[in-house]
XYZ file of C-alpha atoms in Angstrom:
685
model
C 0.000 0.000 0.000
C 3.013 2.308 0.370
C 4.004 2.277 -3.328
C 2.390 5.605 -4.302
C 3.166 9.233 -3.633
C -0.113 10.802 -2.507
C -1.323 14.362 -3.098
C -3.748 15.086 -0.257
C -6.050 17.811 -1.564
C -8.202 19.756 0.878
C -8.799 22.961 -1.068
C -12.001 21.806 -2.793
C -14.411 23.861 -0.682
C -17.525 21.949 -1.688
C -20.536 22.812 0.456
C -23.613 20.550 0.472
C -26.922 22.347 0.022
C -29.828 22.364 2.487
C -32.883 20.199 1.851
C -36.220 21.954 1.417
C -38.789 19.299 0.445
C -39.154 15.595 -0.243
C -41.746 13.139 -1.523
C -41.649 9.342 -1.402
C -43.181 7.166 -4.114
C -44.288 3.879 -2.504
C -44.964 2.341 -5.909
C -41.466 2.802 -7.367
C -39.610 3.110 -4.010
C -38.068 6.390 -5.197
C -37.486 9.400 -2.970
C -37.498 12.831 -4.619
C -35.545 15.503 -2.728
C -35.544 19.244 -3.459
C -32.741 21.467 -2.213
C -32.712 25.193 -1.598
C -30.953 25.845 -4.921
C -34.023 24.297 -6.656
C -32.142 21.166 -7.722
C -33.998 17.840 -7.526
C -32.459 14.456 -6.707
C -33.991 10.993 -7.094
C -32.872 8.220 -4.717
C -33.672 4.561 -5.365
C -34.509 3.066 -1.969
C -34.723 -0.445 -3.426
C -31.102 -0.148 -4.632
C -29.144 0.709 -1.496
C -30.418 4.333 -1.449
C -28.474 5.160 -4.605
C -28.753 8.695 -5.967
C -29.979 7.751 -9.440
C -30.731 11.119 -10.977
C -29.953 14.786 -10.419
C -31.852 17.645 -12.074
C -29.845 20.866 -11.648
C -31.437 23.975 -10.230
C -31.155 27.569 -11.296
C -30.262 30.901 -9.745
C -33.229 32.381 -7.910
C -35.188 29.133 -8.218
C -37.337 27.955 -5.336
C -39.063 24.674 -4.555
C -41.348 24.587 -1.526
C -43.086 21.255 -2.161
C -42.848 18.079 -4.245
C -45.563 15.655 -5.287
C -45.573 12.296 -7.083
C -48.500 11.462 -9.366
C -47.872 7.860 -10.369
C -44.401 7.980 -11.894
C -44.687 11.697 -12.702
C -43.031 14.298 -10.482
C -44.326 17.835 -9.847
C -42.932 20.733 -7.835
C -44.154 24.171 -6.788
C -42.407 27.152 -5.250
C -42.148 30.866 -4.686
C -42.081 31.643 -8.402
C -45.794 30.803 -8.466
C -45.265 28.110 -11.111
C -45.989 24.383 -11.122
C -43.248 22.342 -12.801
C -43.511 18.813 -14.148
C -40.136 17.121 -14.639
C -38.907 15.020 -17.531
C -37.231 12.203 -15.608
C -35.734 10.740 -18.784
C -34.011 13.917 -19.968
C -33.475 15.271 -16.427
C -34.965 18.712 -16.917
C -38.267 20.535 -16.474
C -40.844 19.264 -18.960
C -43.054 22.357 -18.768
C -44.183 25.023 -16.314
C -47.673 26.313 -15.560
C -48.301 29.626 -13.789
C -50.979 29.244 -11.095
C -51.591 33.031 -11.021
C -51.906 33.072 -7.256
C -48.489 34.357 -6.240
C -45.960 32.131 -4.470
C -47.056 28.524 -3.981
C -46.428 26.972 -0.557
C -48.016 23.525 -0.891
C -48.924 20.948 -3.534
C -50.913 17.723 -3.157
C -52.655 15.199 -5.422
C -55.735 13.093 -4.763
C -55.492 9.304 -4.452
C -57.116 8.779 -7.855
C -54.294 10.850 -9.365
C -56.717 12.952 -11.404
C -56.453 16.302 -9.585
C -53.649 18.453 -8.262
C -54.220 21.084 -5.557
C -51.862 23.977 -4.820
C -51.960 26.453 -1.938
C -51.129 30.031 -2.913
C -50.018 33.313 -1.392
C -53.304 35.021 -2.353
C -55.308 32.688 -0.078
C -56.687 30.410 -2.794
C -56.526 26.667 -3.248
C -56.320 26.058 -6.985
C -57.307 22.744 -8.556
C -55.668 21.451 -11.726
C -56.828 18.477 -13.760
C -54.067 15.947 -14.454
C -54.070 14.976 -18.125
C -51.855 12.509 -19.965
C -49.101 14.929 -20.938
C -49.932 18.129 -19.059
C -52.099 19.714 -16.347
C -55.024 22.074 -16.881
C -56.526 24.630 -14.513
C -59.997 23.598 -13.330
C -61.200 25.886 -10.537
C -60.465 27.974 -7.436
C -61.701 27.119 -3.977
C -63.194 29.834 -1.795
C -60.521 32.464 -1.141
C -59.149 32.933 2.390
C -57.719 36.036 4.032
C -54.237 34.558 4.511
C -51.830 32.447 2.497
C -52.345 28.673 2.232
C -49.333 27.045 3.887
C -50.190 23.318 3.781
C -52.592 20.985 1.985
C -53.833 17.410 2.209
C -56.546 15.505 0.340
C -58.825 13.079 2.096
C -58.140 9.601 0.593
C -61.683 9.571 -0.835
C -60.980 12.740 -2.813
C -64.131 14.472 -1.524
C -62.461 16.966 0.850
C -59.270 18.987 1.111
C -57.747 20.226 4.381
C -55.756 23.457 4.231
C -53.507 24.989 6.880
C -53.300 28.790 6.971
C -52.468 31.470 9.536
C -54.221 30.710 12.841
C -56.670 28.213 11.371
C -57.428 25.070 9.407
C -60.055 24.951 6.671
C -61.839 21.914 5.264
C -63.055 22.433 1.697
C -65.660 20.452 -0.180
C -63.808 19.312 -3.318
C -67.006 19.382 -5.381
C -68.234 22.891 -4.532
C -65.004 24.534 -3.411
C -66.731 25.987 -0.345
C -65.377 25.847 3.194
C -67.186 23.186 5.250
C -65.354 23.728 8.559
C -63.116 26.329 10.147
C -60.915 25.236 13.056
C -59.006 27.874 15.030
C -55.471 27.008 16.119
C -54.528 28.511 19.476
C -51.310 30.366 20.187
C -48.780 28.739 22.433
C -48.677 29.391 26.153
C -47.046 32.747 26.845
C -47.120 33.845 23.187
C -47.854 37.534 22.498
C -51.503 38.281 21.769
C -50.805 39.570 18.258
C -48.542 36.686 17.261
C -49.738 34.429 14.445
C -49.686 30.650 14.420
C -48.517 29.144 11.141
C -49.924 25.707 10.295
C -46.792 24.425 8.569
C -48.005 20.875 7.883
C -51.294 19.005 7.685
C -52.432 15.417 7.036
C -55.971 14.181 6.304
C -56.472 10.538 7.360
C -59.035 8.083 5.991
C -60.939 8.008 9.340
C -61.622 11.766 8.959
C -58.900 12.713 11.458
C -56.879 15.802 10.587
C -53.375 16.123 12.020
C -51.619 19.503 12.051
C -48.173 20.776 12.991
C -47.703 24.477 13.770
C -45.300 27.224 14.745
C -46.385 27.008 18.395
C -44.687 23.592 18.655
C -47.916 21.583 18.712
C -49.026 18.438 16.914
C -52.831 18.378 17.080
C -55.468 15.836 16.093
C -58.856 17.134 14.907
C -62.188 15.524 14.135
C -62.752 16.364 10.476
C -66.497 15.663 10.673
C -67.344 17.946 13.597
C -64.367 20.316 13.295
C -63.378 19.855 16.949
C -60.002 19.398 18.605
C -59.373 15.855 19.898
C -55.727 15.772 21.072
C -52.838 18.170 21.555
C -49.164 17.197 21.911
C -46.700 19.984 22.722
C -43.444 18.491 21.411
C -41.179 21.561 21.164
C -40.905 25.173 22.301
C -40.375 26.120 18.675
C -41.845 25.102 15.296
C -43.218 21.818 13.992
C -42.221 22.160 10.344
C -43.119 18.836 8.727
C -45.396 15.812 9.128
C -45.574 12.426 7.432
C -47.674 9.312 8.021
C -47.174 5.648 7.168
C -49.277 4.031 4.455
C -51.340 2.074 6.993
C -51.839 5.296 9.037
C -50.568 3.650 12.222
C -47.393 5.725 12.577
C -46.832 9.478 12.365
C -43.610 11.498 12.401
C -43.099 15.209 13.057
C -39.984 17.291 12.322
C -39.071 20.315 14.426
C -36.834 23.354 14.181
C -34.796 21.910 17.065
C -33.532 19.175 14.741
C -35.626 16.420 16.335
C -38.029 13.964 14.729
C -40.845 12.754 16.988
C -42.784 9.561 16.288
C -46.400 8.932 17.284
C -48.207 5.604 17.037
C -51.940 4.904 16.928
C -52.292 2.571 19.918
C -54.991 1.214 22.190
C -54.615 1.430 25.960
C -54.340 -1.655 28.152
C -57.618 -0.830 29.871
C -59.577 -0.097 26.702
C -58.641 -2.229 23.709
C -61.418 -0.746 21.571
C -60.422 2.912 21.545
C -57.114 4.049 20.117
C -55.198 7.275 20.587
C -52.105 8.838 19.110
C -49.278 8.193 21.592
C -45.832 9.765 21.459
C -43.389 6.845 21.385
C -39.920 7.907 20.168
C -37.759 10.976 19.655
C -34.846 10.917 17.198
C -32.055 13.492 17.197
C -30.060 13.149 13.979
C -29.957 16.786 12.855
C -28.289 19.930 14.196
C -30.662 22.326 12.411
C -34.290 22.593 11.267
C -35.903 19.424 9.929
C -37.715 20.845 6.907
C -38.839 17.656 5.135
C -39.973 14.158 6.120
C -41.026 10.909 4.477
C -42.377 7.762 6.149
C -41.522 4.594 4.224
C -42.725 1.133 5.166
C -39.654 0.520 7.313
C -37.927 3.828 8.022
C -38.115 7.528 8.849
C -36.464 9.751 6.239
C -35.579 13.299 7.265
C -33.635 16.272 5.952
C -33.204 19.964 6.462
C -30.829 22.845 6.924
C -27.840 20.716 7.980
C -27.846 19.251 4.408
C -27.958 15.614 5.541
C -30.475 13.091 4.256
C -31.005 10.653 7.132
C -32.674 7.257 6.769
C -33.437 5.900 10.233
C -34.942 2.384 10.283
C -37.841 1.678 12.623
C -36.572 -1.387 14.422
C -40.078 -2.744 15.023
C -40.519 -2.909 11.233
C -37.194 -4.426 10.109
C -35.188 -7.509 10.967
C -32.444 -6.715 13.470
C -28.725 -6.929 12.610
C -29.354 -6.609 8.875
C -28.377 -3.969 6.342
C -31.940 -2.610 6.499
C -31.600 -2.017 10.256
C -28.577 0.289 9.900
C -28.764 4.070 10.083
C -27.881 5.807 6.781
C -26.658 9.380 6.446
C -26.231 10.789 2.948
C -24.275 14.043 2.866
C -22.345 13.992 -0.413
C -23.509 13.315 -3.983
C -23.112 9.813 -5.428
C -21.285 11.213 -8.451
C -17.907 12.800 -8.912
C -17.582 16.591 -8.865
C -13.819 16.397 -9.442
C -12.067 15.816 -12.773
C -8.332 15.212 -13.054
C -6.038 15.747 -16.048
C -3.775 12.716 -15.597
C -1.028 13.955 -17.902
C -0.755 17.533 -16.643
C -1.601 17.389 -12.918
C -4.591 19.721 -13.145
C -7.794 19.433 -11.121
C -11.242 20.701 -12.101
C -13.748 21.304 -9.295
C -17.449 21.636 -10.096
C -19.717 23.935 -8.094
C -23.347 24.763 -8.935
C -22.510 28.197 -10.345
C -18.821 28.019 -11.284
C -15.773 25.858 -11.993
C -12.301 26.066 -10.468
C -9.124 24.854 -12.166
C -6.175 24.103 -9.890
C -2.600 22.984 -10.419
C -1.232 20.470 -7.949
C 1.701 21.301 -5.717
C 5.161 19.782 -6.159
C 7.663 18.163 -3.816
C 11.231 16.973 -4.388
C 11.469 15.300 -0.996
C 11.806 11.586 -0.258
C 10.715 9.623 2.743
C 9.345 6.449 4.223
C 5.729 5.290 3.677
C 3.464 7.538 5.747
C 5.845 10.521 5.832
C 4.625 14.008 4.902
C 6.874 15.481 2.212
C 7.795 19.207 2.163
C 6.265 21.276 -0.649
C 8.562 22.846 -3.216
C 5.628 24.531 -4.925
C 2.196 25.141 -3.422
C -1.065 24.258 -5.189
C -2.270 27.125 -7.352
C -5.744 28.204 -8.427
C -5.494 28.995 -12.127
C -9.036 29.719 -13.298
C -12.370 30.667 -11.718
C -15.003 30.217 -14.445
C -18.569 31.381 -13.795
C -21.466 29.894 -15.709
C -23.495 32.148 -17.997
C -27.207 32.635 -17.433
C -29.342 31.373 -14.560
C -29.039 27.586 -15.036
C -26.676 25.765 -12.688
C -23.884 23.561 -14.010
C -25.055 20.049 -14.870
C -21.732 18.298 -15.620
C -18.148 19.150 -16.539
C -14.990 17.529 -17.898
C -11.275 18.253 -18.289
C -9.217 16.602 -21.036
C -6.311 14.331 -19.939
C -3.786 16.733 -21.476
C -5.363 19.690 -19.670
C -5.923 21.665 -22.895
C -9.725 21.366 -23.124
C -12.439 22.193 -20.609
C -16.167 21.621 -21.134
C -19.297 22.048 -19.073
C -23.024 21.875 -19.663
C -26.161 23.407 -18.232
C -29.707 22.436 -19.166
C -29.708 25.095 -21.892
C -26.203 24.960 -23.402
C -22.768 23.307 -23.676
C -19.623 25.424 -23.439
C -16.170 24.373 -24.586
C -12.885 26.165 -23.862
C -9.349 25.695 -25.108
C -6.654 26.177 -22.461
C -3.003 27.108 -22.902
C -1.092 26.947 -19.630
C 2.665 27.561 -19.528
C 3.958 28.188 -16.010
C 2.269 31.463 -14.982
C 1.028 32.267 -18.487
C -2.635 31.199 -18.763
C -4.772 31.674 -21.846
C -8.380 30.495 -22.119
C -10.415 30.888 -25.298
C -14.034 29.904 -25.806
C -14.922 27.723 -28.799
C -17.676 29.840 -30.304
C -19.036 27.462 -32.944
C -20.281 24.160 -31.571
C -22.387 21.652 -33.527
C -26.079 22.529 -33.198
C -26.875 19.007 -32.046
C -24.715 19.644 -28.956
C -27.243 21.821 -27.103
C -26.945 20.129 -23.686
C -25.358 17.081 -22.083
C -26.058 14.872 -19.080
C -22.444 13.627 -18.976
C -19.220 14.772 -20.653
C -16.021 12.839 -21.292
C -12.859 13.350 -23.372
C -10.929 10.649 -25.197
C -7.517 9.712 -23.787
C -5.702 11.573 -26.576
C -8.016 14.605 -26.119
C -9.050 14.489 -29.777
C -12.736 13.745 -29.125
C -15.469 14.929 -26.797
C -18.306 12.563 -25.859
C -21.608 14.012 -24.650
C -24.545 11.912 -23.487
C -27.945 13.265 -24.463
C -31.544 12.052 -24.734
C -32.586 8.396 -25.122
C -29.246 7.042 -23.820
C -27.443 8.251 -26.954
C -23.915 9.694 -27.021
C -22.780 12.473 -29.373
C -19.194 12.241 -30.667
C -17.416 15.510 -31.506
C -13.889 15.784 -32.918
C -11.601 18.514 -31.593
C -8.794 20.353 -33.333
C -7.149 23.739 -33.080
C -9.165 25.037 -36.008
C -12.633 23.551 -35.469
C -15.040 21.465 -33.420
C -16.875 19.055 -35.707
C -19.815 16.692 -35.205
C -18.841 13.094 -36.039
C -21.596 10.658 -35.070
C -24.359 9.831 -32.589
C -23.973 6.482 -30.832
C -27.312 4.870 -30.022
C -28.004 1.807 -27.849
C -29.528 -1.277 -29.447
C -32.066 -1.544 -26.644
C -33.789 1.739 -27.477
C -33.612 2.729 -23.804
C -34.836 6.192 -22.845
C -33.079 6.310 -19.463
C -30.352 8.952 -18.996
C -26.668 8.032 -19.191
C -24.944 8.739 -15.886
C -21.507 7.145 -16.503
C -19.115 7.497 -19.455
C -15.609 6.036 -19.832
C -13.256 6.113 -22.843
C -10.500 3.484 -23.038
C -6.839 4.529 -23.066
C -6.261 3.128 -26.571
C -9.136 5.184 -27.989
C -11.025 2.145 -29.284
C -13.846 1.738 -26.753
C -16.443 3.884 -25.036
C -18.556 2.478 -22.190
C -21.856 4.155 -21.286
C -24.125 3.191 -18.374
C -27.661 4.451 -17.869
C -29.913 4.568 -14.817
C -31.939 1.648 -16.166
C -28.955 -0.578 -15.315
C -27.841 -1.002 -18.935
C -24.169 -0.801 -19.940
C -23.374 -0.402 -23.645
C -19.879 -0.572 -25.137
C -19.240 1.234 -28.428
C -16.471 0.612 -30.948
C -15.106 4.082 -31.749
C -13.271 2.870 -34.852
C -16.472 1.532 -36.433
C -18.744 4.041 -34.646
C -21.300 1.440 -33.654
C -22.449 -0.537 -30.627
C -20.041 -3.395 -29.936
C -22.006 -5.154 -27.207
C -24.404 -4.776 -24.334
C -23.390 -6.132 -20.939
C -26.020 -8.445 -19.384
C -28.357 -6.249 -17.349
C -27.860 -6.609 -13.613
C -30.581 -5.767 -11.090
C -28.568 -2.976 -9.439
C -27.482 0.292 -11.053
C -23.767 0.721 -11.898
C -22.059 3.417 -9.830
C -18.571 3.309 -11.389
C -16.866 1.662 -14.358
C -13.551 1.651 -16.232
C -11.802 -0.237 -19.051
C -8.457 -1.903 -18.257
C -5.669 -0.431 -20.447
C -3.970 -3.822 -20.926
C -6.597 -6.575 -20.815
C -9.403 -4.443 -22.333
C -11.734 -5.804 -19.667
C -14.580 -3.630 -18.402
C -14.772 -3.435 -14.587
C -18.115 -2.349 -13.099
C -19.192 -1.723 -9.510
C -22.906 -1.527 -8.663
C -24.991 0.158 -5.980
C -25.371 -3.149 -4.091
C -21.514 -3.264 -3.925
C -21.185 -6.166 -6.379
C -18.153 -6.146 -8.710
C -18.104 -7.536 -12.251
C -15.378 -7.857 -14.892
C -16.497 -8.224 -18.515
C -14.247 -9.154 -21.449
C -14.861 -6.851 -24.410
C -13.142 -9.262 -26.804
C -15.045 -12.367 -25.690
C -18.248 -10.466 -24.836
C -18.645 -12.423 -21.601
C -17.739 -12.220 -17.938
C -14.118 -13.133 -17.180
C -13.083 -16.180 -15.206
C -12.070 -13.949 -12.270
C -15.518 -12.337 -12.290
C -17.302 -15.703 -12.337
C -15.098 -16.960 -9.505
C -15.870 -13.819 -7.508
C -19.629 -14.321 -7.923
C -19.335 -18.005 -7.068
C -17.183 -17.356 -4.001
C -19.185 -14.301 -2.898
C -17.947 -10.971 -1.607
C -17.069 -10.519 2.036
C -20.097 -9.659 4.257
C -18.375 -6.492 5.528
C -17.836 -5.337 1.949
C -21.512 -5.776 1.148
C -22.596 -3.919 4.309
C -20.929 -0.673 3.222
C -23.507 2.078 2.727
C -21.676 4.453 0.350
C -21.275 3.557 -3.335
C -17.977 3.177 -5.154
C -17.633 6.288 -7.322
C -14.318 5.702 -9.119
C -12.393 2.785 -10.645
C -8.810 2.977 -11.951
C -5.852 0.694 -12.713
C -2.153 0.534 -11.937
C -0.142 0.370 -15.193
C 2.866 -1.022 -13.297
C 0.793 -3.933 -12.016
C -2.056 -4.982 -14.359
C -3.514 -7.231 -11.635
C -4.361 -4.214 -9.477
C -7.781 -2.540 -9.554
C -8.030 0.742 -7.646
C -11.390 1.931 -6.376
C -12.859 4.075 -3.641
C -16.074 5.158 -1.969
C -16.644 8.010 0.471
C -14.748 6.454 3.382
C -12.483 3.798 1.865
C -9.677 3.398 -0.678
C -9.125 -0.137 -1.933
C -6.674 -1.997 -4.147
C -7.974 -5.325 -5.416
C -5.115 -7.649 -6.321
C -6.526 -10.177 -8.781
C -3.503 -12.429 -8.291
C -4.380 -12.947 -4.615
C -7.052 -15.306 -3.215
C -10.443 -13.871 -2.344
C -11.160 -13.280 1.360
C -13.259 -15.880 3.178
C -16.373 -14.669 5.017
C -14.749 -15.503 8.375
C -11.497 -13.668 7.614
C -10.694 -10.067 8.519
C -11.448 -7.839 5.525
C -9.523 -4.704 6.541
C -6.351 -6.446 7.637
C -3.540 -4.123 6.549
C -2.647 -3.095 10.114
C -2.777 -6.727 11.214
C -0.373 -7.780 8.453
C 2.145 -5.159 9.605
C 2.324 -6.783 13.026
C 2.780 -10.302 11.609
C 6.240 -11.633 10.671
C 6.898 -11.470 6.936
C 6.962 -15.249 6.620
C 3.416 -15.403 8.042
C 1.885 -12.650 5.917
C 1.082 -14.843 2.922
C -1.210 -16.980 5.058
C -3.292 -13.958 6.101
C -3.180 -11.827 2.941
C -6.003 -11.703 0.407
C -7.077 -9.746 -2.681
C -8.720 -6.764 -0.929
C -6.229 -4.230 0.431
C -8.328 -1.561 2.156
C -7.358 1.766 3.668
C -10.135 3.503 5.587
C -10.223 7.299 5.507
C -10.996 9.611 8.391
C -12.475 12.306 6.156
C -14.962 12.031 3.259
C -13.146 11.067 0.067
C -14.496 12.908 -2.982
C -11.933 11.663 -5.479
C -8.913 9.356 -5.652
C -7.229 8.856 -8.994
C -3.857 7.787 -10.393
C -1.774 10.216 -12.449
C 0.570 9.226 -15.257
C 3.578 9.888 -12.983
C 2.291 7.109 -10.657
C 1.230 9.529 -7.924
C -2.267 9.378 -6.465
C -4.498 12.427 -6.048
C -6.796 12.178 -3.023
C -9.425 14.912 -2.682
C -10.905 15.142 0.824
C -13.559 17.381 2.334
C -13.172 17.561 6.125
C -16.505 17.345 7.905
C -15.488 19.946 10.477
C -15.044 22.492 7.661
C -18.617 21.875 6.506
C -20.015 22.145 10.031
C -18.272 25.472 10.632
C -19.785 26.901 7.434
C -23.349 25.965 8.360
C -25.389 28.872 9.742
C -26.012 28.813 13.467
C -29.255 26.955 14.281
C -32.094 29.464 14.213
C -35.368 28.534 15.862
C -37.957 29.720 13.369
C -40.683 31.481 15.321
C -42.127 33.795 12.717
C -43.002 33.311 9.108
C -40.558 35.061 6.785
C -41.969 36.641 3.654
């Protein structure tokens, strides 16, 4: 493990973005998450919580609520527009102005035929859900204050709306208010203070549950409009509510960072009557919990501290299993760092800009583990801001460091770089092929002569690059006709192959000499998270969200013997229990048997010449081997050489000079940049 010189990079000041809303689709087991920069992320809960898709946000964008309608996703926010997303092309499909000012809530009925939105002007607006669009139908009776929260009764006959100081129940047929329920101020609150009903849920038994700015969770009788129960769970705000599908469990998120669970239970004395009983309190957040989702087995929460937390409910899962473990997702499941292997340059991607850095240099020598003195410090060469309002979708840096490309939803930009010591020249390529209007992923060939851009329907556009022009060459299309977006691209070192993986789990390999599809790897049930083509053997190595590893021969168009042996033997249980996906695969040219890969908290070298570890053996045994006499090491060594990291690992890649670049983001730096927890007592306009 001590055969590489390591550049430890800590100047990528990536800052995760706060969560604002979420919606869980029980049918597809997908969680949609909206962040405060208006970006949307889709997590596949049936595939180890993998972040399948990311739709970039835009400057000034706002999402206050998300809503699934079947497999369609809608959002609404302070712009006053309803957006439906194209989940195949990863961009807004269309927008509809509700003409009611900012929208604070969105909800669909169980029949998935109507969409209700709560607006700043005090109206609940109903839209009819058609096959390829939505159409305004009617307004409900206008209220004096903004509509902050909405929930349909499962029958679709009534809608409950939370406003300032009260809850309204509307008849869905007439649009008139059937009941008005006043929400009391908290004890000791000023007389003129308003109570904001931040969240509301309408249950099938006509019970309405509300969460408000006075710290109360209240249960109401929706038939009579009377208060049934009150639970004071915080001195501050209850910001979010969510209920299980069977309506037996309720969770509430607070501005103290706690999540409180209630269960619908009968007392020992009276088995007939049930009440909502506070049963558990979870403290996994340092700041406001702004969004919640209740799956069949877990509580999902997120908020201002940027973490997405999946906390299993132990009475609903089998103990000591992967499903019973707590999951915290802080960083994206895709790389935001690109490295020019031949020139020692690093490209960092932020939502609104890119940074190009040159690595530092050292002429020192030392033993494994020593810190070498710097002869030349790392240097920031370029700070490139994106044009327009759309955030950066993807970016790439050519291996030679002479080309830089990035894409937003609306355009692709390509730059030619000339860097000689302190002399830096960057020129924009003004004429790009018209077909290259946006890209979901970007990748350069190893000789930097071609740019590959994935676009709609899993196709890949090939563009040739020269000093004089940028020319369209061909569009590579999969044989399967898949419409899922490509999320991984890799070009082989010899320039012959291009591998493309999409979120449908398909991996296609294209022959760049013949410009056609060479083969399709057998579809595996889990989505690939990283892939690479070996420079010597021409084998494709893939790692999936469930942590399985496959090696596929491009010449034979079948899995290699090593891969079949690995599947037959099985991976070590501790390897499979890891909860962060592998995001990068590389190879060691000096030792073709070595595969280098990493996830967020581990760097691993797989030595294919070594035996696979047995389930009973110690997986992370590098420290143990050091303490064993050299003659005994062979007995205990195995193929997986693992080094655990103390800080989140955003990138680890091998340069042509055989040094390794390791990009870390210390957690303490992120925590110090978070705003101080603010207990939200008043509604901010």
